Tab-separated table of C-alpha atoms in Angstrom:
chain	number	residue	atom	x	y	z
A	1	UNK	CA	-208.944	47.384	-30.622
A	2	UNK	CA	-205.803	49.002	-29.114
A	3	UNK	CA	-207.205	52.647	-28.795
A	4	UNK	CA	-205.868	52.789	-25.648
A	5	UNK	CA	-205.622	56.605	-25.633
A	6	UNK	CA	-209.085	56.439	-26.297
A	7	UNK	CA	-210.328	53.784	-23.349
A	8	UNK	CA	-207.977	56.318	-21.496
A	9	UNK	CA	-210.180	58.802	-21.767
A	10	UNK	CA	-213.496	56.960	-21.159
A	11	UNK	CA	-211.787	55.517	-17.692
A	12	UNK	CA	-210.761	58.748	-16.371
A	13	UNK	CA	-214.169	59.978	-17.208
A	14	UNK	CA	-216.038	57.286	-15.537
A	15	UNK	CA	-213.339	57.729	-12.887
A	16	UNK	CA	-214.274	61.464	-12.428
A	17	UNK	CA	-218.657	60.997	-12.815
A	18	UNK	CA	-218.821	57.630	-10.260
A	19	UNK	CA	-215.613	57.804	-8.315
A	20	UNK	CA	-212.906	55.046	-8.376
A	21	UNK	CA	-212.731	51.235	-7.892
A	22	UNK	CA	-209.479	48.478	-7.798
A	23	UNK	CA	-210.712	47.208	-11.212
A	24	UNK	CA	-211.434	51.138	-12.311
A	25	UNK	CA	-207.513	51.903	-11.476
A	26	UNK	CA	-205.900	48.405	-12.675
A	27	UNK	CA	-207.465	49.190	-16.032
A	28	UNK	CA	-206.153	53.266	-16.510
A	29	UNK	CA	-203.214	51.542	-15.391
A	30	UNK	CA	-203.200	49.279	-18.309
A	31	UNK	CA	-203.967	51.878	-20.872
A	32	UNK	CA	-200.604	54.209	-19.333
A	33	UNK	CA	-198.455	50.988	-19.929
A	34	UNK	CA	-199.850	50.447	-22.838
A	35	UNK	CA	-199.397	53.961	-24.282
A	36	UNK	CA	-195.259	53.944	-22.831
A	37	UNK	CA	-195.997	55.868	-19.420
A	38	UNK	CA	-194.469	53.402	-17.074
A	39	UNK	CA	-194.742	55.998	-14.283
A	40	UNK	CA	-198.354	56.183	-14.387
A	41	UNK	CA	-199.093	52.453	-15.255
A	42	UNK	CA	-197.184	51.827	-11.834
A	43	UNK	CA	-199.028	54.423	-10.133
A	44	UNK	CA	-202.100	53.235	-11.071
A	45	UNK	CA	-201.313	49.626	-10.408
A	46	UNK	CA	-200.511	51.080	-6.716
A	47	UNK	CA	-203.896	52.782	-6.354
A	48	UNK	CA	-205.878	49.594	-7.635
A	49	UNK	CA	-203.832	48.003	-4.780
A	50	UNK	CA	-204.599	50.293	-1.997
A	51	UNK	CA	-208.335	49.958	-2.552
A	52	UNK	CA	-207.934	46.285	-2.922
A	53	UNK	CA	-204.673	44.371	-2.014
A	54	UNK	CA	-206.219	41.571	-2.867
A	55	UNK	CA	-206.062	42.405	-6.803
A	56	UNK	CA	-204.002	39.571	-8.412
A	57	UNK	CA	-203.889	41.159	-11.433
A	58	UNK	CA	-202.654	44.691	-10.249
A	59	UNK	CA	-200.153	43.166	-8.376
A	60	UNK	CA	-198.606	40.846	-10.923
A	61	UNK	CA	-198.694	43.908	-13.272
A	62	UNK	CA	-197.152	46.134	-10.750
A	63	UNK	CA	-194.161	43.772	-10.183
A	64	UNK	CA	-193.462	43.469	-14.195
A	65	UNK	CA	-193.616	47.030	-14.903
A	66	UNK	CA	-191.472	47.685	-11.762
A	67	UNK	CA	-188.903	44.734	-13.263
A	68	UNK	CA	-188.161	47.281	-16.550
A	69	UNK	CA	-187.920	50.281	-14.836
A	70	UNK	CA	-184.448	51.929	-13.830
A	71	UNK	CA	-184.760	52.344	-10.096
A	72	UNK	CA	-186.279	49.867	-8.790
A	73	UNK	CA	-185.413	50.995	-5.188
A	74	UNK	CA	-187.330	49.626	-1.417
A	75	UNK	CA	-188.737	52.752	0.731
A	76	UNK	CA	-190.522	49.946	3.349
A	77	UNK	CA	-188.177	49.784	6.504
A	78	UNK	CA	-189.804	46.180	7.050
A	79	UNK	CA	-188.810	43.302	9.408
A	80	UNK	CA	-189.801	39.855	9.114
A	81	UNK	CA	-192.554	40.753	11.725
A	82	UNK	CA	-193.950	43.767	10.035
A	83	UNK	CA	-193.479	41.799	6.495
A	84	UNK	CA	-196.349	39.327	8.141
A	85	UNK	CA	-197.853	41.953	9.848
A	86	UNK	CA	-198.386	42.848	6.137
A	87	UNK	CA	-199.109	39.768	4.055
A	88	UNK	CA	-202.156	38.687	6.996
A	89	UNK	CA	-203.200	42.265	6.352
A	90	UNK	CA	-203.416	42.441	2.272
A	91	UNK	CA	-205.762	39.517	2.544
A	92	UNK	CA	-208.392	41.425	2.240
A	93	UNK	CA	-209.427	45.568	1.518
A	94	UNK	CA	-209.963	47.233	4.310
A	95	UNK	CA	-214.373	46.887	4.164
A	96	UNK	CA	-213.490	43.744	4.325
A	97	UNK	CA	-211.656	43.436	7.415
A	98	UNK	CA	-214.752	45.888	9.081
A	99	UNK	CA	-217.056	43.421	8.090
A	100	UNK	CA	-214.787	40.348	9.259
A	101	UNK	CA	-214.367	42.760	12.365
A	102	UNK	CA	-218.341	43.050	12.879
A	103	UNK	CA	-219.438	39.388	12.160
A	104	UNK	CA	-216.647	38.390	14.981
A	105	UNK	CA	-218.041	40.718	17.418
A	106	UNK	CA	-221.183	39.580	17.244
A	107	UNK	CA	-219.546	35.987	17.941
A	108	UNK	CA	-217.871	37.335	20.684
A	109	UNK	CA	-221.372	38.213	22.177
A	110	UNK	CA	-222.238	34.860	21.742
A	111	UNK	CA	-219.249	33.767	23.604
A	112	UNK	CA	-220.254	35.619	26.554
A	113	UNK	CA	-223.608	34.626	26.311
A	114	UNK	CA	-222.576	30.915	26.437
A	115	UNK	CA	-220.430	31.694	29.429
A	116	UNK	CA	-222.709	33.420	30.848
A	117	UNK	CA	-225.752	31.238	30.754
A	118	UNK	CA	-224.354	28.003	29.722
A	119	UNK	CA	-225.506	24.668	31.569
A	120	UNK	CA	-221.883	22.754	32.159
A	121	UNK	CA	-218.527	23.692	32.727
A	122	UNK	CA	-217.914	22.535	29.253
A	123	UNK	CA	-220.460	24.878	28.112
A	124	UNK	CA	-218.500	27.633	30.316
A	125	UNK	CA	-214.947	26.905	29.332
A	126	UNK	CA	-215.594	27.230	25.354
A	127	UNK	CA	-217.566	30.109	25.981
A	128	UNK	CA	-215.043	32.098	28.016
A	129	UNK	CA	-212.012	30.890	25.861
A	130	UNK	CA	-213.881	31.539	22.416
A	131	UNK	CA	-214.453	34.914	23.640
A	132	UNK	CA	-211.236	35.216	23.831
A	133	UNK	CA	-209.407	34.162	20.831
A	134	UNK	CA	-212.609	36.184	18.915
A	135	UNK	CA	-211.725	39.297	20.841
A	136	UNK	CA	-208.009	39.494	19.650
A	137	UNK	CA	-209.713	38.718	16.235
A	138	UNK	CA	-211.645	41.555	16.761
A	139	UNK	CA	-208.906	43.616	17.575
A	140	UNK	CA	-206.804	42.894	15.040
A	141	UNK	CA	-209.242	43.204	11.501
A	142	UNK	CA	-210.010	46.615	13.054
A	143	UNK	CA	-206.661	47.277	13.428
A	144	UNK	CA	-205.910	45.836	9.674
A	145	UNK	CA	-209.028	48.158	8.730
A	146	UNK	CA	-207.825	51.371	9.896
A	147	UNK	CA	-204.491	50.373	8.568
A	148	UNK	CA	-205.695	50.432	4.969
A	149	UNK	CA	-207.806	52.968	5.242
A	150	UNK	CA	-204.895	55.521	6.597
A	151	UNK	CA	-202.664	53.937	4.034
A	152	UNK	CA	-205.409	55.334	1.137
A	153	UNK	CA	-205.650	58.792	3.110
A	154	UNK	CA	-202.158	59.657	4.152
A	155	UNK	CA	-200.374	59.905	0.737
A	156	UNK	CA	-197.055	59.267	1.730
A	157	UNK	CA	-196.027	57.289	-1.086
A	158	UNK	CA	-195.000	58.892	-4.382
A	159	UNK	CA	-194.199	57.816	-7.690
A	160	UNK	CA	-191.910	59.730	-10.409
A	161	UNK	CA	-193.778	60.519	-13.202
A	162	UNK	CA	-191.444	61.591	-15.805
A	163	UNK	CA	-188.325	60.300	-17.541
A	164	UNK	CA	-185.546	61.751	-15.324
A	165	UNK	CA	-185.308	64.188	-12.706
A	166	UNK	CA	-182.195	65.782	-10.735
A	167	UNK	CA	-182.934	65.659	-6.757
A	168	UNK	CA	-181.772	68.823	-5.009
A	169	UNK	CA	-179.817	69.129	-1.660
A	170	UNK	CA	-182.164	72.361	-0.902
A	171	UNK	CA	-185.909	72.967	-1.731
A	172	UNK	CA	-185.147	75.017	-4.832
A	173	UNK	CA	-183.782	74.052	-8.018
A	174	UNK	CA	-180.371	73.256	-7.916
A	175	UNK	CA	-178.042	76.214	-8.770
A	176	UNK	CA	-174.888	73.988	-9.906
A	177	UNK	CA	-173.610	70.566	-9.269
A	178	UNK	CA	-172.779	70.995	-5.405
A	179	UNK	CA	-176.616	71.484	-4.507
A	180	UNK	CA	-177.393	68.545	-7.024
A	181	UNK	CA	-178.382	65.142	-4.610
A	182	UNK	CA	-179.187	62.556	-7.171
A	183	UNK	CA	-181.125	61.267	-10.411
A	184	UNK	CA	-184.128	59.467	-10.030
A	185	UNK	CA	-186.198	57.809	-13.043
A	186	UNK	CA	-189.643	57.140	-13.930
A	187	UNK	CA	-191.666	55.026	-12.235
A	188	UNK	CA	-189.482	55.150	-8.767
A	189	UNK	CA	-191.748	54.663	-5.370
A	190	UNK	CA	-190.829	57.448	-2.635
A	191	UNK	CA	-191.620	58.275	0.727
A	192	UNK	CA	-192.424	61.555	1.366
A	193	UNK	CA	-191.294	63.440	4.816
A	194	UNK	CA	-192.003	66.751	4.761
A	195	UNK	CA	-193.126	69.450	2.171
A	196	UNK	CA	-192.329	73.584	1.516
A	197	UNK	CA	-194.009	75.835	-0.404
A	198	UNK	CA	-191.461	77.973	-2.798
A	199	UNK	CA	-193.557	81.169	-3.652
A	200	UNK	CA	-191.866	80.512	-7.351
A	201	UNK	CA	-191.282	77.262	-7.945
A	202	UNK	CA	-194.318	75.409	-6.101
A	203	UNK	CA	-194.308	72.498	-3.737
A	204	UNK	CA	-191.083	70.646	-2.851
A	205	UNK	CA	-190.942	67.411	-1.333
A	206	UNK	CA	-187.952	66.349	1.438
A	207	UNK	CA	-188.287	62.530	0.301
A	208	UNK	CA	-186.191	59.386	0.639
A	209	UNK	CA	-186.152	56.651	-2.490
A	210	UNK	CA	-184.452	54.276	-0.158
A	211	UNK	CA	-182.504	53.770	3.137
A	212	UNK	CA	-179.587	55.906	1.761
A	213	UNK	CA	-180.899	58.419	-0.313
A	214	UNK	CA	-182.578	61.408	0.707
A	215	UNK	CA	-183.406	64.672	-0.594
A	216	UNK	CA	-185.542	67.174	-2.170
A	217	UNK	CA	-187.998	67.114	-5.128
A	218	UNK	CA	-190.491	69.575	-7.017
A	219	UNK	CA	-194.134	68.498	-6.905
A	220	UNK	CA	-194.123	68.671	-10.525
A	221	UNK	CA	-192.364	65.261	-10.951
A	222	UNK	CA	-194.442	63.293	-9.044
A	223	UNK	CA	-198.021	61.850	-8.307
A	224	UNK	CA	-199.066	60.951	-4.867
A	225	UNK	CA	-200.363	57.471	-4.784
């Protein structure tokens, strides 16, 4: 019915009384794109991600909001390695890959057992060489687990929330054009370094928006993802 303000307000509530979900964060993301917050849609599309990478939806949303924004700058300091590393790991959320990680232990056990007890050499060989291609399984969907999971829980990633904001060569605001780093727009992802507290103007962020630029920016413009 296009009250999106409204269906807003009834997400965030349900968001707040029974705690989040992919679908929960794709759809407030929806309503802020809907409503002209482009920030928030894409910071919502990234939180609907983070709980489940597998979320088609989020992600094709994510990439066409991020196609009208101004900055659309790459924080990831990726190889082709790590970019794999990635795409093998977004195949699933990271409950899945604990259960993938449990149900392949438990074949792993089975492995052994067959090695163990089995009747032929045959019986032997597929047992001790099962065991170990489902160990490095193993190993790796806890590995893609624990990766997800401190992706959700570190908060390194930022997104600028309003419509412009100067960067400052300092953790204060700047005091005239020499202390003045950059402009970044609405809806830019950042990586956040390191943090200081300014007794009167709140948190300040050292970030970096891309490979090149680097600098400081009040907590005020920005959600954590």
């Amino acid at each position: 019915a296009d009250k999106y303000s409204e269906a807003l307000a009834l997400y965030e509530q349900a968001a707040a009384n029974e705690g989040t979900s992919s679908a929960l964060m794709y759809n407030i993301g929806n309503c802020h794109y809907r409503l002209g917050h482009p920030g928030k849609a894409i910071l919502y599309y990234e939180r609907a991600l983070n709980i489940d990478p597998t979320n088609a939806d989020a992600r094709s949303n994510l990439e066409f909001v991020k196609s009208k924004i101004t900055d659309n700058t790459d924080v990831d300091e990726s190889n082709i390695i790590v970019e794999l590393f990635r795409k093998i790991r977004d195949c699933s959320s990271s409950n899945g890959w604990a259960t993938i990680a449990i149900v392949t232990f438990l074949l792993f056990l089975a492995a052994i057992a067959l090695y163990v007890f089995g009747s032929s050499v045959l019986q032997k060989k597929i047992g001790f060489f099962g065991a170990i291609v489902l160990l490095i399984i193993v190993i790796f969907a806890n590995g893609f687990a624990y990766n997800i999971r401190n992706r959700i829980e570190q908060k390194r990633y930022a997104i600028i929330t309003v419509p412009t904001v100067v960067l400052s060569t300092s953790p204060r605001k700047p005091k005239g054009k020499t202390e003045e780093a950059f402009i970044l727009n609405e809806g830019t992802k950042i990586y956040i370094l390191d943090s200081v507290a300014n007794k009167d103007e709140g948190i300040w962020y050292d970030i970096k928006a891309d490979d090149s630029h680097r600098a400081w920016i009040n907590g005020v413009n920005i959600e954590k993802i």
